[in-house]
Amino acid sequence: MSDAWAQLHSHRNEFDDVSLGSLCDAQGRDDQFVHTVDELVVDLSRHLATEKTLDLLLGLAAERNVTGMRDAMFSGEPINTTEHRAVMHVALRNQSDRPMHVDGIDVMPDVRDVLARMKTFCDSIHDGSWQGSTGKKIEHVVNIGIGGSDLGPVMTTEALRPWWVSSVRTHFVSNVDPSHLADTLATLNPETTLFIVASKTFGTQETLANAHAARLWLVEALGENAVASHFVAVSTNAQRVNDFGIGTMFEFWDWVGGRYSMWSAIGLSIAVSIGFERFEQLLGGAHRMDMHFRNSPLEKNVPVLLGLLDCWYRECWNCQTRAVLPYDQHLLRLPAYLQQLEMESNGKHTRLDGSQTTHGTAFVVWGEPGTNGQHSFHQMLHQGTTMVPCDFLVAACSETPSPDNRHEILLANCLAQAEAMARGRTLEQVREELAAANLSPIEVDSLAPHKVMMGNRASTTMLYPRLDPAQLGAIISLYEHRVFVQGAIWGIDSFDQWGVELGKELANNILPGVLGDAPPSGDATSRRLTEHIAAMRAE
Ligand code: F6P
């Protein structure tokens, strides 16, 4: 174990008798633990951390060369070493004049060129100059993609619902389960529907199967010639797009990881939903957070601090999961988006040098919008046997004005949950309360232990004035860089995803047996289940 980790492990023992409530109350806590990036307030005061913890974590960051890794990313070095690729999603939202180089070539002209094409396309959908094959205006856009070609766009589109352009509705189909496409198309008219087939590789089984099914639906209604005006593609692979028969393609590049691609043409469905100008505001917010990550000293660098705290809990507190609790209905899909971002990036056991990691990596990320979670799983967050660090996200102002005080109720609940987790309620407090409520001493004795809340449960609160495109861009960029910092500390390649390949290969091997074109294949269990499937389907 390295020096920095050893010191952190021994420092962890100092928390055995520490009360998070008193840490929060300490004078000057906010100076060190509350940070502001533009209008985003990131309150870290409810973390099981002291000044010494931060010093030790910053020592760990120095030992792991986090700044060197960060600078290598911004310089376009091939830090995705297993795929020999640069990691340059930051170039996609670079709104400065600064060139961004990959392999010695400034990628910014190409980035701007595609953005300009996206703008023209969006405008033509909105003003009706892009027409379907029968001359009708496009009213529905269906994004067909999965993983990074779906989650960022669907999460963002949902989050920015108040900014939707009224003349067009976007829909997202990801699952190869035929119900997903069928349910989506059920109310749509082929004459007014356009499909965006979004796939970095244009080789993903689920996406191509859905795209073929959508094409059939269209061609059956409008004929083969309709494809040109009802299908566009977003990909890095022009040849495959061409082979599929789509003439209009928006390009992106292999230095954009799938789960980091919503800022590229993969975000076309977002731009169609909210208008191109607002898509640019989304990019602008992300760019400002990029600059904060690139230029701020580490002790004030919010993605760095969050990533380090994540490693602290994962390693020294043995936390396995982290909850993301948006007190923001429009961030409904944020937990799902972050599951890919964090778990596909850092759910790995092999280090960059090929050795096996001796540390736990990646949290299981999960969550639901507040206040729904309060009436479901918060019981465990408050009184369960393991600590689950939580991210609370909330806007001071709602985009949905209500004459009553529902947004204020939401805000109060958000603050209250984090406070309850941090401070809990002691046995003495409970006993006093029960006695004051006139329970008999016997009743007090029997009920009190059940009402004790241990407290000392860590959380981050992210508070922003309103969830507008720029603010959302900043929040997502913050999470991306937080994941980067985790990966740098753990010494893993956060930008590959080899772990998804075996399942894809096995599915291809098993499919002929399920189709009945070949004997069942796979291992004994898969073969037996395939036989059951065949028997059930024959009934
Ligand atoms: O499941 C693995 C994965 O490669 C993800 O990383 C990616 O976002 C998704 O599949 C979709 O890939 P594509 O955009 O190439 O269709």
XYZ file of C-alpha atoms and ligand atoms in Angstrom:
555
model
C 0.000 0.000 0.000
C 1.348 3.452 -0.894
C 2.259 6.006 1.748
C -0.723 8.201 1.047
C -3.197 5.312 1.283
C -1.572 4.019 4.466
C -1.924 7.436 6.080
C -5.551 7.670 5.015
C -6.330 4.238 6.442
C -4.821 5.161 9.760
C -6.573 8.560 9.683
C -9.884 6.738 9.204
C -9.548 5.354 12.751
C -9.669 8.904 14.071
C -13.325 9.050 13.004
C -14.497 6.327 15.342
C -15.689 8.892 17.878
C -16.296 11.844 15.600
C -19.756 13.296 15.214
C -20.507 14.685 11.782
C -22.914 17.142 13.387
C -20.110 18.720 15.381
C -17.807 18.751 12.355
C -20.507 20.671 10.475
C -20.886 23.157 13.318
C -17.173 23.916 13.564
C -16.217 27.478 12.844
C -14.833 28.048 9.368
C -16.270 24.761 8.045
C -17.860 26.560 5.115
C -14.585 28.227 4.087
C -13.035 24.878 3.333
C -15.982 22.726 2.468
C -18.345 24.944 0.491
C -17.411 25.809 -3.094
C -19.025 27.806 -5.836
C -18.482 27.343 -9.545
C -20.315 30.136 -11.355
C -23.726 29.844 -9.702
C -23.441 26.223 -8.637
C -22.946 25.799 -4.897
C -21.335 22.490 -3.974
C -21.626 21.988 -0.229
C -19.209 19.362 1.064
C -19.643 20.276 4.714
C -21.613 17.103 5.429
C -18.680 14.852 4.624
C -16.804 12.719 7.092
C -13.709 14.761 6.506
C -11.586 17.312 8.291
C -8.866 19.651 7.135
C -6.425 16.800 7.719
C -8.515 14.461 5.545
C -8.404 16.947 2.695
C -4.645 17.353 3.108
C -4.125 13.606 2.995
C -6.430 13.233 -0.009
C -4.584 16.017 -1.811
C -1.368 14.165 -0.965
C -2.890 11.091 -2.600
C -3.761 13.179 -5.667
C -0.151 14.341 -5.857
C 1.147 10.782 -5.443
C -1.178 9.599 -8.231
C -0.260 12.547 -10.488
C -3.876 13.610 -11.012
C -2.838 16.972 -12.456
C -0.439 15.303 -14.886
C -3.207 12.956 -16.041
C -5.641 15.851 -16.353
C -3.175 17.878 -18.420
C -2.456 14.852 -20.595
C -6.179 14.560 -21.335
C -6.528 18.239 -22.273
C -3.389 17.962 -24.437
C -4.890 15.161 -26.495
C -2.449 12.484 -25.391
C -3.687 8.924 -25.956
C -4.570 8.318 -22.304
C -7.065 5.621 -23.289
C -4.098 3.312 -23.645
C -5.890 0.013 -24.239
C -7.579 1.529 -27.291
C -4.668 3.860 -28.190
C -7.013 6.826 -28.211
C -7.031 10.396 -27.027
C -9.902 11.418 -24.745
C -11.048 14.775 -26.014
C -14.735 15.248 -25.312
C -13.657 18.579 -23.802
C -12.884 19.764 -27.361
C -16.531 19.286 -28.303
C -17.529 22.096 -25.972
C -14.429 24.243 -26.273
C -15.950 27.673 -26.806
C -12.610 29.459 -26.571
C -10.269 30.205 -29.466
C -7.763 27.738 -28.113
C -6.816 24.949 -30.513
C -7.197 21.387 -29.245
C -4.786 18.875 -30.751
C -5.087 15.157 -31.367
C -2.094 13.567 -33.109
C -0.729 17.055 -33.727
C -3.848 18.200 -35.584
C -6.224 20.857 -34.296
C -9.630 19.175 -34.135
C -11.562 22.403 -33.593
C -12.280 23.160 -37.288
C -13.953 19.752 -37.690
C -15.856 20.187 -34.417
C -17.168 23.584 -35.535
C -18.023 22.283 -38.971
C -20.242 19.517 -37.556
C -21.840 21.944 -35.097
C -22.686 24.230 -38.018
C -24.284 21.314 -39.871
C -26.239 20.372 -36.774
C -27.526 23.929 -36.506
C -28.666 23.964 -40.135
C -30.407 20.630 -39.637
C -32.174 21.738 -36.435
C -33.289 24.987 -37.977
C -34.672 23.149 -41.000
C -36.673 20.802 -38.775
C -38.019 23.708 -36.749
C -38.876 26.002 -39.658
C -40.379 23.154 -41.670
C -37.961 23.360 -44.585
C -36.865 19.771 -43.932
C -39.880 17.902 -45.205
C -40.921 14.294 -45.120
C -41.357 12.422 -48.401
C -44.967 13.554 -48.731
C -44.094 17.208 -48.152
C -45.164 17.323 -44.516
C -43.260 19.019 -41.716
C -41.409 16.765 -39.256
C -43.222 16.687 -35.909
C -41.603 13.689 -34.223
C -37.939 12.740 -34.058
C -37.014 9.264 -32.821
C -33.440 8.728 -31.629
C -32.447 5.082 -32.012
C -29.313 4.329 -30.000
C -28.186 2.633 -26.809
C -25.723 3.260 -23.976
C -23.840 6.477 -24.606
C -25.824 6.987 -27.801
C -29.013 7.152 -25.748
C -28.515 7.908 -22.054
C -26.971 11.376 -22.366
C -29.526 12.549 -24.942
C -32.542 11.099 -23.127
C -31.416 12.353 -19.704
C -30.669 15.834 -21.034
C -33.808 16.109 -23.120
C -35.919 15.170 -20.122
C -33.979 17.548 -17.868
C -34.562 20.462 -20.229
C -38.259 19.854 -20.795
C -39.151 23.515 -20.057
C -37.052 24.519 -23.085
C -38.586 22.146 -25.583
C -39.357 23.590 -29.002
C -43.114 23.201 -29.273
C -43.299 22.132 -32.918
C -41.397 18.868 -32.467
C -41.344 16.008 -29.964
C -38.360 13.729 -29.494
C -38.551 10.087 -28.519
C -35.854 7.589 -27.593
C -35.698 3.931 -28.464
C -32.827 1.933 -27.016
C -33.953 -1.532 -25.951
C -33.968 -4.304 -28.551
C -37.123 -5.551 -26.837
C -39.603 -5.017 -29.713
C -42.015 -3.381 -27.281
C -39.814 -0.303 -27.011
C -39.996 0.590 -30.688
C -43.596 -0.564 -31.086
C -44.807 1.436 -28.072
C -42.988 4.510 -29.374
C -44.285 4.244 -32.932
C -47.836 3.386 -31.870
C -49.021 6.974 -31.971
C -46.660 8.311 -34.654
C -47.380 9.042 -38.290
C -44.604 7.953 -40.696
C -45.181 11.068 -42.815
C -44.168 13.385 -39.971
C -41.546 11.194 -38.267
C -37.758 11.344 -38.674
C -35.305 8.813 -37.242
C -31.832 9.616 -35.979
C -29.814 6.411 -35.881
C -27.105 7.180 -33.328
C -24.230 4.756 -32.972
C -20.550 5.464 -32.605
C -19.573 2.167 -34.203
C -22.723 1.624 -36.256
C -22.199 -2.015 -35.379
C -24.271 -2.315 -32.216
C -26.687 -5.226 -32.550
C -29.605 -3.652 -30.691
C -29.409 -0.332 -32.511
C -29.117 -1.871 -35.954
C -31.996 -4.269 -35.275
C -34.216 -1.391 -34.149
C -33.093 0.786 -37.061
C -33.961 -1.979 -39.543
C -37.380 -2.415 -37.929
C -38.017 1.334 -38.047
C -36.949 1.418 -41.686
C -39.430 -1.359 -42.486
C -42.228 0.534 -40.697
C -41.444 3.598 -42.789
C -40.973 1.832 -46.112
C -44.196 -0.156 -45.716
C -46.068 3.114 -45.307
C -44.232 5.454 -47.684
C -41.996 3.343 -49.938
C -38.235 2.958 -50.338
C -37.680 6.518 -51.580
C -38.866 7.918 -48.258
C -35.749 6.724 -46.421
C -33.601 9.690 -47.523
C -35.850 12.289 -45.931
C -36.819 10.279 -42.832
C -33.467 8.855 -41.692
C -30.250 10.541 -40.651
C -27.306 8.957 -38.829
C -24.738 9.995 -36.259
C -21.591 7.895 -36.253
C -17.835 7.653 -36.602
C -18.223 4.992 -39.298
C -19.304 6.478 -42.631
C -18.918 3.186 -44.486
C -21.401 1.326 -42.291
C -23.868 4.219 -42.432
C -23.616 4.145 -46.191
C -24.072 0.361 -46.261
C -27.243 0.778 -44.191
C -28.537 3.174 -46.823
C -28.582 6.453 -44.925
C -27.387 9.428 -46.949
C -27.199 12.157 -44.279
C -24.607 11.576 -41.600
C -23.306 13.752 -38.775
C -19.789 12.723 -37.930
C -17.885 12.402 -34.695
C -14.536 10.886 -33.880
C -12.884 7.979 -32.099
C -11.398 10.349 -29.508
C -14.928 10.762 -28.134
C -15.894 7.935 -25.785
C -19.481 6.697 -26.175
C -20.503 7.710 -22.640
C -18.856 11.113 -23.144
C -20.485 11.760 -26.504
C -23.647 13.763 -25.769
C -21.681 16.926 -26.594
C -20.974 15.657 -30.121
C -23.481 15.071 -32.920
C -24.826 12.303 -30.649
C -26.549 15.285 -28.992
C -28.479 16.017 -32.202
C -31.723 14.862 -30.595
C -31.055 17.269 -27.700
C -30.464 20.134 -30.116
C -33.675 19.297 -31.990
C -35.571 19.185 -28.686
C -34.404 22.503 -27.249
C -33.091 24.409 -30.264
C -29.497 24.823 -31.317
C -28.873 28.026 -29.382
C -29.723 26.288 -26.124
C -27.626 23.288 -27.095
C -24.738 25.739 -27.372
C -25.578 27.037 -23.884
C -25.376 23.452 -22.634
C -21.907 23.170 -24.204
C -20.966 26.542 -22.722
C -21.845 25.451 -19.190
C -19.780 22.299 -19.627
C -16.875 24.338 -21.009
C -16.863 26.630 -17.984
C -16.666 23.607 -15.696
C -13.840 22.243 -17.878
C -11.935 25.468 -17.283
C -12.572 25.220 -13.550
C -11.217 21.647 -13.567
C -8.239 22.582 -15.710
C -7.211 25.770 -13.941
C -8.318 25.740 -10.296
C -5.919 24.774 -7.544
C -6.712 21.278 -6.333
C -7.912 22.359 -2.897
C -10.624 24.455 -4.557
C -11.200 22.185 -7.509
C -14.683 20.728 -7.106
C -14.400 17.686 -9.416
C -11.076 16.860 -7.772
C -12.476 17.140 -4.250
C -15.542 15.058 -5.122
C -13.454 12.373 -6.830
C -11.072 12.216 -3.877
C -13.911 11.959 -1.372
C -15.377 9.134 -3.464
C -12.079 7.253 -3.204
C -11.958 7.947 0.558
C -15.367 6.350 1.098
C -14.808 3.498 -1.308
C -11.438 2.568 0.160
C -11.389 3.563 3.819
C -15.086 3.277 4.679
C -15.748 0.291 2.440
C -18.805 1.954 0.887
C -19.997 -0.060 -2.091
C -22.809 2.126 -3.347
C -23.552 5.813 -3.763
C -27.026 7.282 -4.135
C -27.826 10.124 -6.526
C -30.929 11.903 -5.299
C -32.071 14.693 -7.585
C -34.733 16.786 -5.866
C -35.629 17.757 -9.387
C -38.233 15.782 -11.304
C -36.648 16.715 -14.607
C -33.432 14.949 -13.539
C -35.382 11.691 -13.468
C -32.869 9.943 -15.715
C -29.727 11.327 -14.094
C -29.068 8.193 -11.991
C -29.352 5.982 -15.102
C -27.004 8.276 -17.016
C -24.483 8.257 -14.173
C -24.653 4.484 -13.925
C -23.041 4.239 -17.342
C -20.716 7.179 -16.792
C -19.329 5.878 -13.525
C -19.740 2.119 -13.672
C -18.702 1.598 -17.298
C -15.791 3.990 -16.796
C -14.419 2.733 -13.501
C -15.912 -0.697 -12.814
C -12.590 -2.417 -13.528
C -10.048 -4.602 -11.753
C -7.020 -4.187 -14.006
C -4.727 -1.196 -13.752
C -3.221 0.672 -16.673
C 0.002 -1.303 -16.262
C -1.869 -4.605 -16.494
C -1.606 -5.434 -12.790
C -4.634 -6.240 -10.637
C -5.917 -3.438 -8.464
C -5.763 -3.965 -4.728
C -8.426 -1.303 -4.150
C -12.175 -1.411 -4.651
C -13.159 0.617 -7.727
C -16.424 2.298 -8.739
C -19.571 2.594 -6.696
C -22.822 1.005 -7.616
C -24.619 4.235 -8.473
C -28.349 4.326 -8.001
C -31.135 6.686 -7.083
C -34.535 8.180 -7.721
C -35.876 11.689 -7.695
C -36.690 13.138 -4.277
C -39.142 13.048 -2.615
C -40.195 9.672 -4.020
C -37.143 7.964 -2.571
C -38.052 9.189 0.902
C -41.130 6.997 0.818
C -39.189 4.054 -0.458
C -35.503 3.420 0.279
C -34.518 6.319 2.554
C -35.368 4.118 5.540
C -32.213 2.185 4.712
C -30.186 5.319 4.062
C -31.045 6.503 7.573
C -31.012 3.295 9.588
C -29.435 0.575 7.452
C -26.210 -1.117 8.489
C -23.999 0.415 5.791
C -23.407 4.021 4.933
C -24.438 5.097 1.456
C -22.921 8.486 0.614
C -25.543 10.583 -1.172
C -25.554 13.344 -3.781
C -28.458 15.750 -3.305
C -29.210 18.045 -6.250
C -31.767 20.812 -6.084
C -32.698 24.084 -7.807
C -33.560 27.147 -5.721
C -36.193 28.100 -8.303
C -38.501 25.761 -10.141
C -39.059 26.069 -13.871
C -42.660 25.144 -13.175
C -44.217 28.044 -11.336
C -46.865 26.939 -8.886
C -49.075 29.335 -6.998
C -48.828 27.071 -3.964
C -45.626 26.179 -2.162
C -44.772 22.758 -3.575
C -41.292 23.749 -4.677
C -40.593 25.093 -1.210
C -41.784 21.784 0.245
C -39.368 20.023 -2.110
C -36.492 22.271 -1.030
C -37.199 21.818 2.657
C -37.341 18.049 2.264
C -34.030 18.009 0.428
C -32.248 19.960 3.147
C -33.968 17.945 5.867
C -32.935 14.565 4.489
C -29.268 15.529 4.342
C -29.463 17.015 7.828
C -31.142 13.907 9.245
C -28.501 11.694 7.655
C -25.684 13.781 9.082
C -26.996 14.333 12.599
C -29.370 11.490 13.281
C -31.098 11.248 16.640
C -29.546 9.794 19.782
C -31.151 7.379 22.226
C -31.327 10.133 24.847
C -33.107 12.475 22.446
C -35.562 9.777 21.470
C -36.283 8.865 25.075
C -36.915 12.496 25.958
C -39.266 12.926 23.028
C -41.211 9.773 23.832
C -41.490 10.696 27.479
C -42.698 14.163 26.481
C -45.341 12.459 24.352
C -46.600 10.751 27.517
C -45.514 7.211 26.723
C -45.122 4.999 29.742
C -41.571 4.129 30.830
C -42.073 0.575 29.535
C -43.222 1.856 26.170
C -40.285 4.272 26.051
C -37.840 1.413 26.742
C -39.253 -0.808 24.052
C -39.750 1.785 21.303
C -36.744 4.047 21.789
C -34.037 1.819 20.202
C -36.085 1.561 17.002
C -36.236 5.318 16.641
C -32.509 5.941 17.063
C -30.859 7.337 13.937
C -27.108 6.847 13.923
C -26.389 9.947 11.854
C -22.815 10.399 10.605
C -23.964 9.636 7.063
C -22.146 11.630 4.415
C -23.676 13.645 1.629
C -22.963 16.343 -0.935
C -25.535 19.013 -1.708
C -25.437 20.664 -5.117
C -27.621 23.758 -5.188
C -28.196 25.869 -8.302
C -30.507 28.764 -9.080
C -32.379 26.925 -11.836
C -31.852 23.933 -14.077
C -31.203 25.716 -17.360
C -29.094 24.326 -20.228
C -25.848 25.957 -19.062
C -26.306 24.756 -15.498
C -27.032 21.226 -16.622
C -23.946 21.275 -18.847
C -21.827 22.322 -15.885
C -23.253 19.602 -13.633
C -22.659 16.844 -16.182
C -19.135 18.062 -16.897
C -18.516 18.101 -13.137
C -19.525 14.453 -12.913
C -17.362 13.528 -15.907
C -14.279 15.048 -14.316
C -15.110 13.540 -10.925
C -15.101 10.129 -12.618
C -11.794 11.034 -14.278
C -10.249 11.816 -10.891
C -11.480 8.516 -9.415
C -9.940 6.645 -12.344
C -6.634 8.505 -11.996
C -6.464 7.629 -8.297
C -7.288 3.984 -8.937
C -4.847 3.877 -11.868
C -7.309 2.397 -14.331
C -8.302 3.229 -17.905
C -11.614 5.031 -17.418
C -12.246 5.190 -21.151
C -12.386 1.596 -22.345
C -15.145 -0.973 -21.685
C -13.740 -4.407 -22.459
C -16.034 -5.958 -19.874
C -19.063 -5.623 -22.156
C -17.559 -7.672 -24.992
C -17.839 -11.243 -23.712
C -21.605 -11.011 -23.278
C -21.980 -9.673 -26.832
C -19.944 -12.588 -28.228
C -21.897 -15.162 -26.257
C -25.223 -13.656 -27.393
C -24.104 -14.026 -31.013
C -23.174 -17.623 -30.292
C -26.476 -18.408 -28.566
C -28.776 -16.603 -31.037
C -28.845 -19.279 -33.803
C -30.031 -21.835 -31.254
C -32.776 -19.497 -30.000
C -33.817 -18.861 -33.601
C -34.018 -22.604 -34.167
C -31.495 -22.409 -37.014
C -28.936 -24.499 -35.130
C -28.791 -26.770 -32.094
C -28.703 -24.912 -28.765
C -25.248 -23.584 -27.958
C -23.464 -22.033 -25.005
C -22.779 -23.811 -21.729
C -24.970 -26.547 -20.247
C -27.276 -24.069 -18.513
C -27.678 -21.851 -21.569
C -28.383 -24.886 -23.732
C -30.983 -26.197 -21.269
C -32.683 -22.792 -21.067
C -32.654 -22.550 -24.866
C -34.482 -25.888 -24.966
C -37.056 -24.569 -22.476
C -37.492 -21.473 -24.653
C -38.071 -23.657 -27.704
C -40.610 -25.780 -25.833
C -42.488 -22.728 -24.524
C -42.551 -21.096 -27.932
C -43.886 -24.309 -29.529
C -46.911 -24.358 -27.213
O -22.205 -1.403 -24.297
C -20.999 -0.928 -24.713
C -21.071 0.259 -25.602
O -19.984 0.181 -26.443
C -21.099 1.585 -24.848
O -19.858 1.955 -24.410
C -21.670 2.477 -25.892
O -22.073 3.696 -25.363
C -22.788 1.616 -26.406
O -22.245 0.305 -26.409
C -23.324 1.966 -27.746
O -22.330 1.895 -28.727
P -22.532 2.555 -30.143
O -22.693 4.014 -29.953
O -21.294 2.201 -30.904
O -23.762 1.949 -30.753
